Amino acid sequence: MIPSAEPPDGRGGFHALLGLIDLAVFLVDPELRTRPCNDHAHALLRLEPALLCRNHRLHLRRREDEHRLNGLLERAIGAEAGLRLPLGAPRHAGAGSLRLLVAALEGPAAAVLVDHPRWRRRPDPEALKAWFGFTGREAELAARLAAGLGLAEACEAMAIKETTGRGYLKAAFVKTQTENQAQLAAFIHRVCAGFGLRRFESSPPPRIVRLNKSRAVHDPNEGARTERSARGFVGVGFTGKQGGVGTTKPNR
C-alpha cells in the first residue's frame, strides 16, 4: 500500500504543512511505490526532465543515479526513523542540479526530499552591494549563484552574455577574496549563517571588516569577527555578550 500523505484523523494538517516547505516531498513504501505529497512534487514531475514517476515508481534520467536512489531507499526503509541519506542527481545539461535526500520514516516507509535550484531563496542583491561593495550587476549575479544556479543559467536569467558574466564574477572574486564560484557561494552563505540570518533582507547589513593576512579583527560596533587566511576570507562568526567568538574553519 502506498503511504498516505494525510494523518489518520483526516484533517489534512500534514498536507497543509507540506505545502509550506520549499521542497518536493515523495513518500515511498517498502515496495518502493511512490506518492507525491505536495504541490512542489507534482510541479517537479511536470517540469523536470531529470526525474519522473512511472507506474508509481520514482525514476531518474541517469541510470547510475537511479540505482543509487533505489539503494538508499532500501537502506532507509526499515531503518531507524531519522536516518538521512543524501544523493545529488544532475539535471539536464546546462543547468544547475537537484539535491535529493532520502529519510527513514516509521511505517516502515521513507521520504524522498528534492530541492530544486529555483526554490532556493536568493540573497538580496542590495544587501550584497552593502556588504561587499559589489556593483548592481555583480550583486545580482552573486545572488543567483548563491541560490544554486550555474553561471550559464544565471547569465541567461539576467539576459547577459556569459563572457560578461565572467567579468562580473572575476570582480566578485576580488572583492570577496575568493578564488572560484563554489567558494563565492559558500562564503556568502557562511556570512549569512554567521550573523544568524535566515534571509539577507530580514536585517540591515552588518559591516564586513577587511583584514590583513592571517589576522582576525572584531568590530565592537557590530559584534562580529571575520577571519581570513592567505587565500581569502574563510568565515564569519557572531559574538554575543555571553560567549566567545565562533569562527568557521578554513577550507583546505
PDB file of C-alpha atoms in Angstrom:
ATOM      1  CA  MET A   1       0.000   0.000   0.000  1.00  0.00           C
ATOM      2  CA  ILE A   2       1.389   3.401  -0.974  1.00  0.00           C
ATOM      3  CA  PRO A   3       1.727   5.557   2.164  1.00  0.00           C
ATOM      4  CA  SER A   4      -0.794   8.339   2.528  1.00  0.00           C
ATOM      5  CA  ALA A   5       0.167  11.989   2.851  1.00  0.00           C
ATOM      6  CA  GLU A   6      -2.706  12.532   5.303  1.00  0.00           C
ATOM      7  CA  PRO A   7      -2.816  11.797   9.040  1.00  0.00           C
ATOM      8  CA  PRO A   8      -5.298   9.189  10.341  1.00  0.00           C
ATOM      9  CA  ASP A   9      -7.752  11.841  11.558  1.00  0.00           C
ATOM     10  CA  GLY A  10      -8.142  13.138   8.001  1.00  0.00           C
ATOM     11  CA  ARG A  11      -7.922  16.800   8.936  1.00  0.00           C
ATOM     12  CA  GLY A  12      -5.334  17.472   6.255  1.00  0.00           C
ATOM     13  CA  GLY A  13      -2.980  19.345   8.552  1.00  0.00           C
ATOM     14  CA  PHE A  14       0.049  17.353   7.444  1.00  0.00           C
ATOM     15  CA  HIS A  15      -0.672  18.087   3.783  1.00  0.00           C
ATOM     16  CA  ALA A  16      -1.062  21.787   4.606  1.00  0.00           C
ATOM     17  CA  LEU A  17       2.284  21.731   6.404  1.00  0.00           C
ATOM     18  CA  LEU A  18       3.992  20.115   3.411  1.00  0.00           C
ATOM     19  CA  GLY A  19       2.648  22.936   1.277  1.00  0.00           C
ATOM     20  CA  LEU A  20       4.768  25.404   3.250  1.00  0.00           C
ATOM     21  CA  ILE A  21       8.038  23.554   2.573  1.00  0.00           C
ATOM     22  CA  ASP A  22      10.206  24.685  -0.355  1.00  0.00           C
ATOM     23  CA  LEU A  23      10.968  21.053  -1.206  1.00  0.00           C
ATOM     24  CA  ALA A  24       9.269  18.382  -3.282  1.00  0.00           C
ATOM     25  CA  VAL A  25       8.226  15.581  -0.921  1.00  0.00           C
ATOM     26  CA  PHE A  26       7.579  11.979  -2.002  1.00  0.00           C
ATOM     27  CA  LEU A  27       6.574   9.116   0.316  1.00  0.00           C
ATOM     28  CA  VAL A  28       7.826   5.623  -0.531  1.00  0.00           C
ATOM     29  CA  ASP A  29       6.539   2.275   0.781  1.00  0.00           C
ATOM     30  CA  PRO A  30       8.569  -0.971   1.269  1.00  0.00           C
ATOM     31  CA  GLU A  31       7.853  -1.986  -2.366  1.00  0.00           C
ATOM     32  CA  LEU A  32       9.337   1.375  -3.457  1.00  0.00           C
ATOM     33  CA  ARG A  33       5.953   2.598  -4.665  1.00  0.00           C
ATOM     34  CA  THR A  34       5.916   6.366  -4.526  1.00  0.00           C
ATOM     35  CA  ARG A  35       3.328   9.063  -3.854  1.00  0.00           C
ATOM     36  CA  PRO A  36       3.963  12.795  -4.491  1.00  0.00           C
ATOM     37  CA  CYS A  37       2.839  14.637  -1.357  1.00  0.00           C
ATOM     38  CA  ASN A  38       2.823  18.363  -2.102  1.00  0.00           C
ATOM     39  CA  ASP A  39       2.466  20.874  -4.919  1.00  0.00           C
ATOM     40  CA  HIS A  40       6.231  21.105  -5.394  1.00  0.00           C
ATOM     41  CA  ALA A  41       6.367  17.339  -6.004  1.00  0.00           C
ATOM     42  CA  HIS A  42       3.633  17.490  -8.653  1.00  0.00           C
ATOM     43  CA  ALA A  43       5.271  20.526 -10.284  1.00  0.00           C
ATOM     44  CA  LEU A  44       8.645  18.796 -10.341  1.00  0.00           C
ATOM     45  CA  LEU A  45       7.188  15.782 -12.153  1.00  0.00           C
ATOM     46  CA  ARG A  46       5.628  18.076 -14.766  1.00  0.00           C
ATOM     47  CA  LEU A  47       8.617  20.317 -15.371  1.00  0.00           C
ATOM     48  CA  GLU A  48      11.823  18.455 -14.545  1.00  0.00           C
ATOM     49  CA  PRO A  49      13.103  16.064 -17.263  1.00  0.00           C
ATOM     50  CA  ALA A  50      15.698  14.524 -14.933  1.00  0.00           C
ATOM     51  CA  LEU A  51      13.038  12.972 -12.686  1.00  0.00           C
ATOM     52  CA  LEU A  52       9.731  11.201 -13.326  1.00  0.00           C
ATOM     53  CA  CYS A  53       7.212   8.924 -11.609  1.00  0.00           C
ATOM     54  CA  ARG A  54       6.124   5.962 -13.740  1.00  0.00           C
ATOM     55  CA  ASN A  55       3.937   3.087 -12.524  1.00  0.00           C
ATOM     56  CA  HIS A  56       4.139   4.548  -9.003  1.00  0.00           C
ATOM     57  CA  ARG A  57       7.949   4.332  -9.043  1.00  0.00           C
ATOM     58  CA  LEU A  58      10.383   7.245  -8.914  1.00  0.00           C
ATOM     59  CA  HIS A  59      12.892   7.270 -11.772  1.00  0.00           C
ATOM     60  CA  LEU A  60      15.936   9.423 -12.524  1.00  0.00           C
ATOM     61  CA  ARG A  61      17.203  10.072 -16.024  1.00  0.00           C
ATOM     62  CA  ARG A  62      20.708   8.749 -15.358  1.00  0.00           C
ATOM     63  CA  ARG A  63      20.677   5.018 -14.671  1.00  0.00           C
ATOM     64  CA  GLU A  64      23.535   5.202 -12.168  1.00  0.00           C
ATOM     65  CA  ASP A  65      21.653   7.874 -10.191  1.00  0.00           C
ATOM     66  CA  GLU A  66      18.524   5.728 -10.155  1.00  0.00           C
ATOM     67  CA  HIS A  67      20.482   2.709  -8.893  1.00  0.00           C
ATOM     68  CA  ARG A  68      21.927   4.842  -6.102  1.00  0.00           C
ATOM     69  CA  LEU A  69      18.493   6.210  -5.213  1.00  0.00           C
ATOM     70  CA  ASN A  70      16.964   2.731  -5.013  1.00  0.00           C
ATOM     71  CA  GLY A  71      19.873   1.554  -2.882  1.00  0.00           C
ATOM     72  CA  LEU A  72      19.371   4.434  -0.455  1.00  0.00           C
ATOM     73  CA  LEU A  73      15.628   3.766  -0.305  1.00  0.00           C
ATOM     74  CA  GLU A  74      16.232   0.103   0.518  1.00  0.00           C
ATOM     75  CA  ARG A  75      18.615   1.149   3.291  1.00  0.00           C
ATOM     76  CA  ALA A  76      16.203   3.717   4.684  1.00  0.00           C
ATOM     77  CA  ILE A  77      13.045   1.584   4.682  1.00  0.00           C
ATOM     78  CA  GLY A  78      13.052  -0.397   7.888  1.00  0.00           C
ATOM     79  CA  ALA A  79      15.922   1.600   9.365  1.00  0.00           C
ATOM     80  CA  GLU A  80      15.526   3.683  12.494  1.00  0.00           C
ATOM     81  CA  ALA A  81      13.390   6.740  11.800  1.00  0.00           C
ATOM     82  CA  GLY A  82      15.502   9.844  11.369  1.00  0.00           C
ATOM     83  CA  LEU A  83      18.244   8.298   9.210  1.00  0.00           C
ATOM     84  CA  ARG A  84      19.083  10.701   6.388  1.00  0.00           C
ATOM     85  CA  LEU A  85      20.970   9.723   3.245  1.00  0.00           C
ATOM     86  CA  PRO A  86      21.884  12.462   0.729  1.00  0.00           C
ATOM     87  CA  LEU A  87      22.053  11.935  -3.018  1.00  0.00           C
ATOM     88  CA  GLY A  88      22.680  14.595  -5.645  1.00  0.00           C
ATOM     89  CA  ALA A  89      21.264  13.995  -9.121  1.00  0.00           C
ATOM     90  CA  PRO A  90      22.304  16.094 -12.135  1.00  0.00           C
ATOM     91  CA  ARG A  91      19.641  17.938 -14.068  1.00  0.00           C
ATOM     92  CA  HIS A  92      19.633  18.276 -17.850  1.00  0.00           C
ATOM     93  CA  ALA A  93      22.746  19.717 -19.444  1.00  0.00           C
ATOM     94  CA  GLY A  94      23.485  23.392 -18.969  1.00  0.00           C
ATOM     95  CA  ALA A  95      21.517  23.878 -15.774  1.00  0.00           C
ATOM     96  CA  GLY A  96      22.081  23.594 -12.055  1.00  0.00           C
ATOM     97  CA  SER A  97      21.466  20.452 -10.055  1.00  0.00           C
ATOM     98  CA  LEU A  98      18.775  18.847  -7.978  1.00  0.00           C
ATOM     99  CA  ARG A  99      19.570  17.802  -4.435  1.00  0.00           C
ATOM    100  CA  LEU A 100      17.918  14.643  -3.153  1.00  0.00           C
ATOM    101  CA  LEU A 101      17.703  13.436   0.428  1.00  0.00           C
ATOM    102  CA  VAL A 102      16.266  10.071   1.496  1.00  0.00           C
ATOM    103  CA  ALA A 103      14.881   9.980   5.039  1.00  0.00           C
ATOM    104  CA  ALA A 104      13.756   6.924   7.013  1.00  0.00           C
ATOM    105  CA  LEU A 105      10.233   7.108   8.447  1.00  0.00           C
ATOM    106  CA  GLU A 106       8.182   4.951  10.760  1.00  0.00           C
ATOM    107  CA  GLY A 107       5.880   2.593   8.906  1.00  0.00           C
ATOM    108  CA  PRO A 108       8.236   1.276   7.606  1.00  0.00           C
ATOM    109  CA  ALA A 109       8.470   3.888   4.891  1.00  0.00           C
ATOM    110  CA  ALA A 110      10.823   6.507   3.511  1.00  0.00           C
ATOM    111  CA  ALA A 111      10.597  10.050   2.199  1.00  0.00           C
ATOM    112  CA  VAL A 112      12.464  11.500  -0.756  1.00  0.00           C
ATOM    113  CA  LEU A 113      13.015  15.254  -0.400  1.00  0.00           C
ATOM    114  CA  VAL A 114      14.054  17.100  -3.560  1.00  0.00           C
ATOM    115  CA  ASP A 115      15.494  20.615  -3.606  1.00  0.00           C
ATOM    116  CA  HIS A 116      15.287  22.451  -6.942  1.00  0.00           C
ATOM    117  CA  PRO A 117      17.552  25.462  -7.659  1.00  0.00           C
ATOM    118  CA  ARG A 118      14.563  27.677  -8.465  1.00  0.00           C
ATOM    119  CA  TRP A 119      13.125  27.142  -4.981  1.00  0.00           C
ATOM    120  CA  ARG A 120      16.270  28.178  -3.143  1.00  0.00           C
ATOM    121  CA  ARG A 121      16.000  31.576  -1.574  1.00  0.00           C
ATOM    122  CA  ARG A 122      18.100  34.159  -3.331  1.00  0.00           C
ATOM    123  CA  PRO A 123      20.068  36.618  -1.195  1.00  0.00           C
ATOM    124  CA  ASP A 124      19.012  40.229  -1.529  1.00  0.00           C
ATOM    125  CA  PRO A 125      21.381  41.872  -4.055  1.00  0.00           C
ATOM    126  CA  GLU A 126      21.093  45.196  -2.194  1.00  0.00           C
ATOM    127  CA  ALA A 127      22.488  43.535   0.935  1.00  0.00           C
ATOM    128  CA  LEU A 128      25.368  42.060  -1.079  1.00  0.00           C
ATOM    129  CA  LYS A 129      26.144  45.507  -2.504  1.00  0.00           C
ATOM    130  CA  ALA A 130      26.313  46.965   1.005  1.00  0.00           C
ATOM    131  CA  TRP A 131      28.334  44.090   2.441  1.00  0.00           C
ATOM    132  CA  PHE A 132      30.924  43.564  -0.266  1.00  0.00           C
ATOM    133  CA  GLY A 133      30.932  46.715  -2.386  1.00  0.00           C
ATOM    134  CA  PHE A 134      29.500  44.906  -5.420  1.00  0.00           C
ATOM    135  CA  THR A 135      28.031  46.829  -8.316  1.00  0.00           C
ATOM    136  CA  GLY A 136      24.367  46.155  -9.006  1.00  0.00           C
ATOM    137  CA  ARG A 137      25.064  43.554 -11.714  1.00  0.00           C
ATOM    138  CA  GLU A 138      27.815  41.877  -9.700  1.00  0.00           C
ATOM    139  CA  ALA A 139      25.435  41.605  -6.751  1.00  0.00           C
ATOM    140  CA  GLU A 140      22.635  40.189  -8.892  1.00  0.00           C
ATOM    141  CA  LEU A 141      24.930  37.559 -10.388  1.00  0.00           C
ATOM    142  CA  ALA A 142      26.402  36.614  -7.000  1.00  0.00           C
ATOM    143  CA  ALA A 143      22.899  36.282  -5.533  1.00  0.00           C
ATOM    144  CA  ARG A 144      21.817  33.926  -8.308  1.00  0.00           C
ATOM    145  CA  LEU A 145      24.957  31.816  -7.932  1.00  0.00           C
ATOM    146  CA  ALA A 146      24.464  31.640  -4.165  1.00  0.00           C
ATOM    147  CA  ALA A 147      20.908  30.418  -4.803  1.00  0.00           C
ATOM    148  CA  GLY A 148      22.287  27.442  -6.697  1.00  0.00           C
ATOM    149  CA  LEU A 149      22.203  28.454 -10.360  1.00  0.00           C
ATOM    150  CA  GLY A 150      25.110  27.749 -12.654  1.00  0.00           C
ATOM    151  CA  LEU A 151      26.904  30.606 -14.396  1.00  0.00           C
ATOM    152  CA  ALA A 152      25.281  29.942 -17.778  1.00  0.00           C
ATOM    153  CA  GLU A 153      21.790  29.760 -16.256  1.00  0.00           C
ATOM    154  CA  ALA A 154      22.361  32.895 -14.163  1.00  0.00           C
ATOM    155  CA  CYS A 155      23.575  34.845 -17.207  1.00  0.00           C
ATOM    156  CA  GLU A 156      20.569  33.674 -19.213  1.00  0.00           C
ATOM    157  CA  ALA A 157      18.226  34.845 -16.441  1.00  0.00           C
ATOM    158  CA  MET A 158      19.994  38.229 -16.414  1.00  0.00           C
ATOM    159  CA  ALA A 159      19.887  38.455 -20.240  1.00  0.00           C
ATOM    160  CA  ILE A 160      23.655  38.953 -20.482  1.00  0.00           C
ATOM    161  CA  LYS A 161      26.390  37.125 -22.347  1.00  0.00           C
ATOM    162  CA  GLU A 162      28.341  34.536 -20.404  1.00  0.00           C
ATOM    163  CA  THR A 163      31.582  36.408 -21.145  1.00  0.00           C
ATOM    164  CA  THR A 164      30.054  39.490 -19.487  1.00  0.00           C
ATOM    165  CA  GLY A 165      29.004  37.371 -16.529  1.00  0.00           C
ATOM    166  CA  ARG A 166      32.529  36.027 -16.184  1.00  0.00           C
ATOM    167  CA  GLY A 167      33.772  39.605 -15.906  1.00  0.00           C
ATOM    168  CA  TYR A 168      31.313  40.310 -13.085  1.00  0.00           C
ATOM    169  CA  LEU A 169      32.308  37.046 -11.436  1.00  0.00           C
ATOM    170  CA  LYS A 170      36.024  37.904 -11.507  1.00  0.00           C
ATOM    171  CA  ALA A 171      35.270  41.256  -9.876  1.00  0.00           C
ATOM    172  CA  ALA A 172      33.246  39.478  -7.184  1.00  0.00           C
ATOM    173  CA  PHE A 173      36.183  37.128  -6.532  1.00  0.00           C
ATOM    174  CA  VAL A 174      38.466  40.106  -5.954  1.00  0.00           C
ATOM    175  CA  LYS A 175      36.031  41.878  -3.629  1.00  0.00           C
ATOM    176  CA  THR A 176      35.391  38.773  -1.500  1.00  0.00           C
ATOM    177  CA  GLN A 177      38.929  37.374  -1.845  1.00  0.00           C
ATOM    178  CA  THR A 178      37.572  34.045  -3.067  1.00  0.00           C
ATOM    179  CA  GLU A 179      39.007  32.040  -5.934  1.00  0.00           C
ATOM    180  CA  ASN A 180      36.139  30.222  -7.629  1.00  0.00           C
ATOM    181  CA  GLN A 181      32.374  30.100  -7.954  1.00  0.00           C
ATOM    182  CA  ALA A 182      31.900  27.430  -5.282  1.00  0.00           C
ATOM    183  CA  GLN A 183      33.966  29.414  -2.752  1.00  0.00           C
ATOM    184  CA  LEU A 184      31.992  32.574  -3.522  1.00  0.00           C
ATOM    185  CA  ALA A 185      28.614  30.897  -2.994  1.00  0.00           C
ATOM    186  CA  ALA A 186      29.811  29.133   0.156  1.00  0.00           C
ATOM    187  CA  PHE A 187      31.246  32.354   1.573  1.00  0.00           C
ATOM    188  CA  ILE A 188      28.008  34.274   1.021  1.00  0.00           C
ATOM    189  CA  HIS A 189      26.065  31.564   2.842  1.00  0.00           C
ATOM    190  CA  ARG A 190      28.698  31.421   5.588  1.00  0.00           C
ATOM    191  CA  VAL A 191      28.364  35.148   6.191  1.00  0.00           C
ATOM    192  CA  CYS A 192      24.583  34.796   6.322  1.00  0.00           C
ATOM    193  CA  ALA A 193      24.795  31.913   8.812  1.00  0.00           C
ATOM    194  CA  GLY A 194      27.450  33.677  10.879  1.00  0.00           C
ATOM    195  CA  PHE A 195      25.144  36.593  11.548  1.00  0.00           C
ATOM    196  CA  GLY A 196      22.220  34.294  12.306  1.00  0.00           C
ATOM    197  CA  LEU A 197      20.156  35.464   9.334  1.00  0.00           C
ATOM    198  CA  ARG A 198      17.748  33.149   7.567  1.00  0.00           C
ATOM    199  CA  ARG A 199      17.207  35.724   4.847  1.00  0.00           C
ATOM    200  CA  PHE A 200      19.537  38.558   3.877  1.00  0.00           C
ATOM    201  CA  GLU A 201      16.718  41.078   3.551  1.00  0.00           C
ATOM    202  CA  SER A 202      15.441  40.391   7.092  1.00  0.00           C
ATOM    203  CA  SER A 203      18.087  42.566   8.807  1.00  0.00           C
ATOM    204  CA  PRO A 204      20.195  45.601   7.981  1.00  0.00           C
ATOM    205  CA  PRO A 205      23.561  44.505   6.613  1.00  0.00           C
ATOM    206  CA  PRO A 206      26.474  44.428   9.058  1.00  0.00           C
ATOM    207  CA  ARG A 207      29.873  45.773   8.134  1.00  0.00           C
ATOM    208  CA  ILE A 208      32.418  43.348   6.746  1.00  0.00           C
ATOM    209  CA  VAL A 209      35.870  44.047   8.155  1.00  0.00           C
ATOM    210  CA  ARG A 210      38.794  43.939   5.760  1.00  0.00           C
ATOM    211  CA  LEU A 211      41.768  42.085   7.170  1.00  0.00           C
ATOM    212  CA  ASN A 212      45.464  41.754   6.674  1.00  0.00           C
ATOM    213  CA  LYS A 213      46.986  38.335   6.119  1.00  0.00           C
ATOM    214  CA  SER A 214      46.488  35.775   8.881  1.00  0.00           C
ATOM    215  CA  ARG A 215      44.719  38.269  11.144  1.00  0.00           C
ATOM    216  CA  ALA A 216      41.227  38.335  12.544  1.00  0.00           C
ATOM    217  CA  VAL A 217      39.762  41.544  13.878  1.00  0.00           C
ATOM    218  CA  HIS A 218      36.493  42.207  15.564  1.00  0.00           C
ATOM    219  CA  ASP A 219      34.280  45.217  15.114  1.00  0.00           C
ATOM    220  CA  PRO A 220      32.832  46.082  18.548  1.00  0.00           C
ATOM    221  CA  ASN A 221      30.024  48.051  16.943  1.00  0.00           C
ATOM    222  CA  GLU A 222      28.758  45.020  15.098  1.00  0.00           C
ATOM    223  CA  GLY A 223      29.739  42.195  17.469  1.00  0.00           C
ATOM    224  CA  ALA A 224      31.212  40.056  14.724  1.00  0.00           C
ATOM    225  CA  ARG A 225      34.568  38.726  13.710  1.00  0.00           C
ATOM    226  CA  THR A 226      35.626  37.964  10.185  1.00  0.00           C
ATOM    227  CA  GLU A 227      38.532  35.609   9.707  1.00  0.00           C
ATOM    228  CA  ARG A 228      40.646  35.154   6.629  1.00  0.00           C
ATOM    229  CA  SER A 229      43.641  33.136   5.552  1.00  0.00           C
ATOM    230  CA  ALA A 230      46.239  33.985   2.945  1.00  0.00           C
ATOM    231  CA  ARG A 231      43.827  32.520   0.367  1.00  0.00           C
ATOM    232  CA  GLY A 232      40.972  34.874   1.241  1.00  0.00           C
ATOM    233  CA  PHE A 233      38.004  35.191   3.546  1.00  0.00           C
ATOM    234  CA  VAL A 234      37.108  31.899   5.185  1.00  0.00           C
ATOM    235  CA  GLY A 235      34.336  32.634   7.619  1.00  0.00           C
ATOM    236  CA  VAL A 236      32.363  34.900   9.842  1.00  0.00           C
ATOM    237  CA  GLY A 237      31.467  34.296  13.463  1.00  0.00           C
ATOM    238  CA  PHE A 238      28.963  36.037  15.693  1.00  0.00           C
ATOM    239  CA  THR A 239      29.928  37.131  19.168  1.00  0.00           C
ATOM    240  CA  GLY A 240      27.460  37.933  21.909  1.00  0.00           C
ATOM    241  CA  LYS A 241      27.748  39.183  25.472  1.00  0.00           C
ATOM    242  CA  GLN A 242      27.608  35.702  26.956  1.00  0.00           C
ATOM    243  CA  GLY A 243      30.080  33.886  24.817  1.00  0.00           C
ATOM    244  CA  GLY A 244      33.221  33.949  22.790  1.00  0.00           C
ATOM    245  CA  VAL A 245      33.662  34.340  19.097  1.00  0.00           C
ATOM    246  CA  GLY A 246      32.538  31.477  16.903  1.00  0.00           C
ATOM    247  CA  THR A 247      34.536  31.001  13.742  1.00  0.00           C
ATOM    248  CA  THR A 248      34.454  28.602  10.839  1.00  0.00           C
ATOM    249  CA  LYS A 249      37.491  26.609   9.829  1.00  0.00           C
ATOM    250  CA  PRO A 250      39.165  27.446   6.526  1.00  0.00           C
ATOM    251  CA  ASN A 251      38.679  25.170   3.555  1.00  0.00           C
ATOM    252  CA  ARG A 252      41.726  23.221   2.598  1.00  0.00           C
TER     253      ARG A 252
END
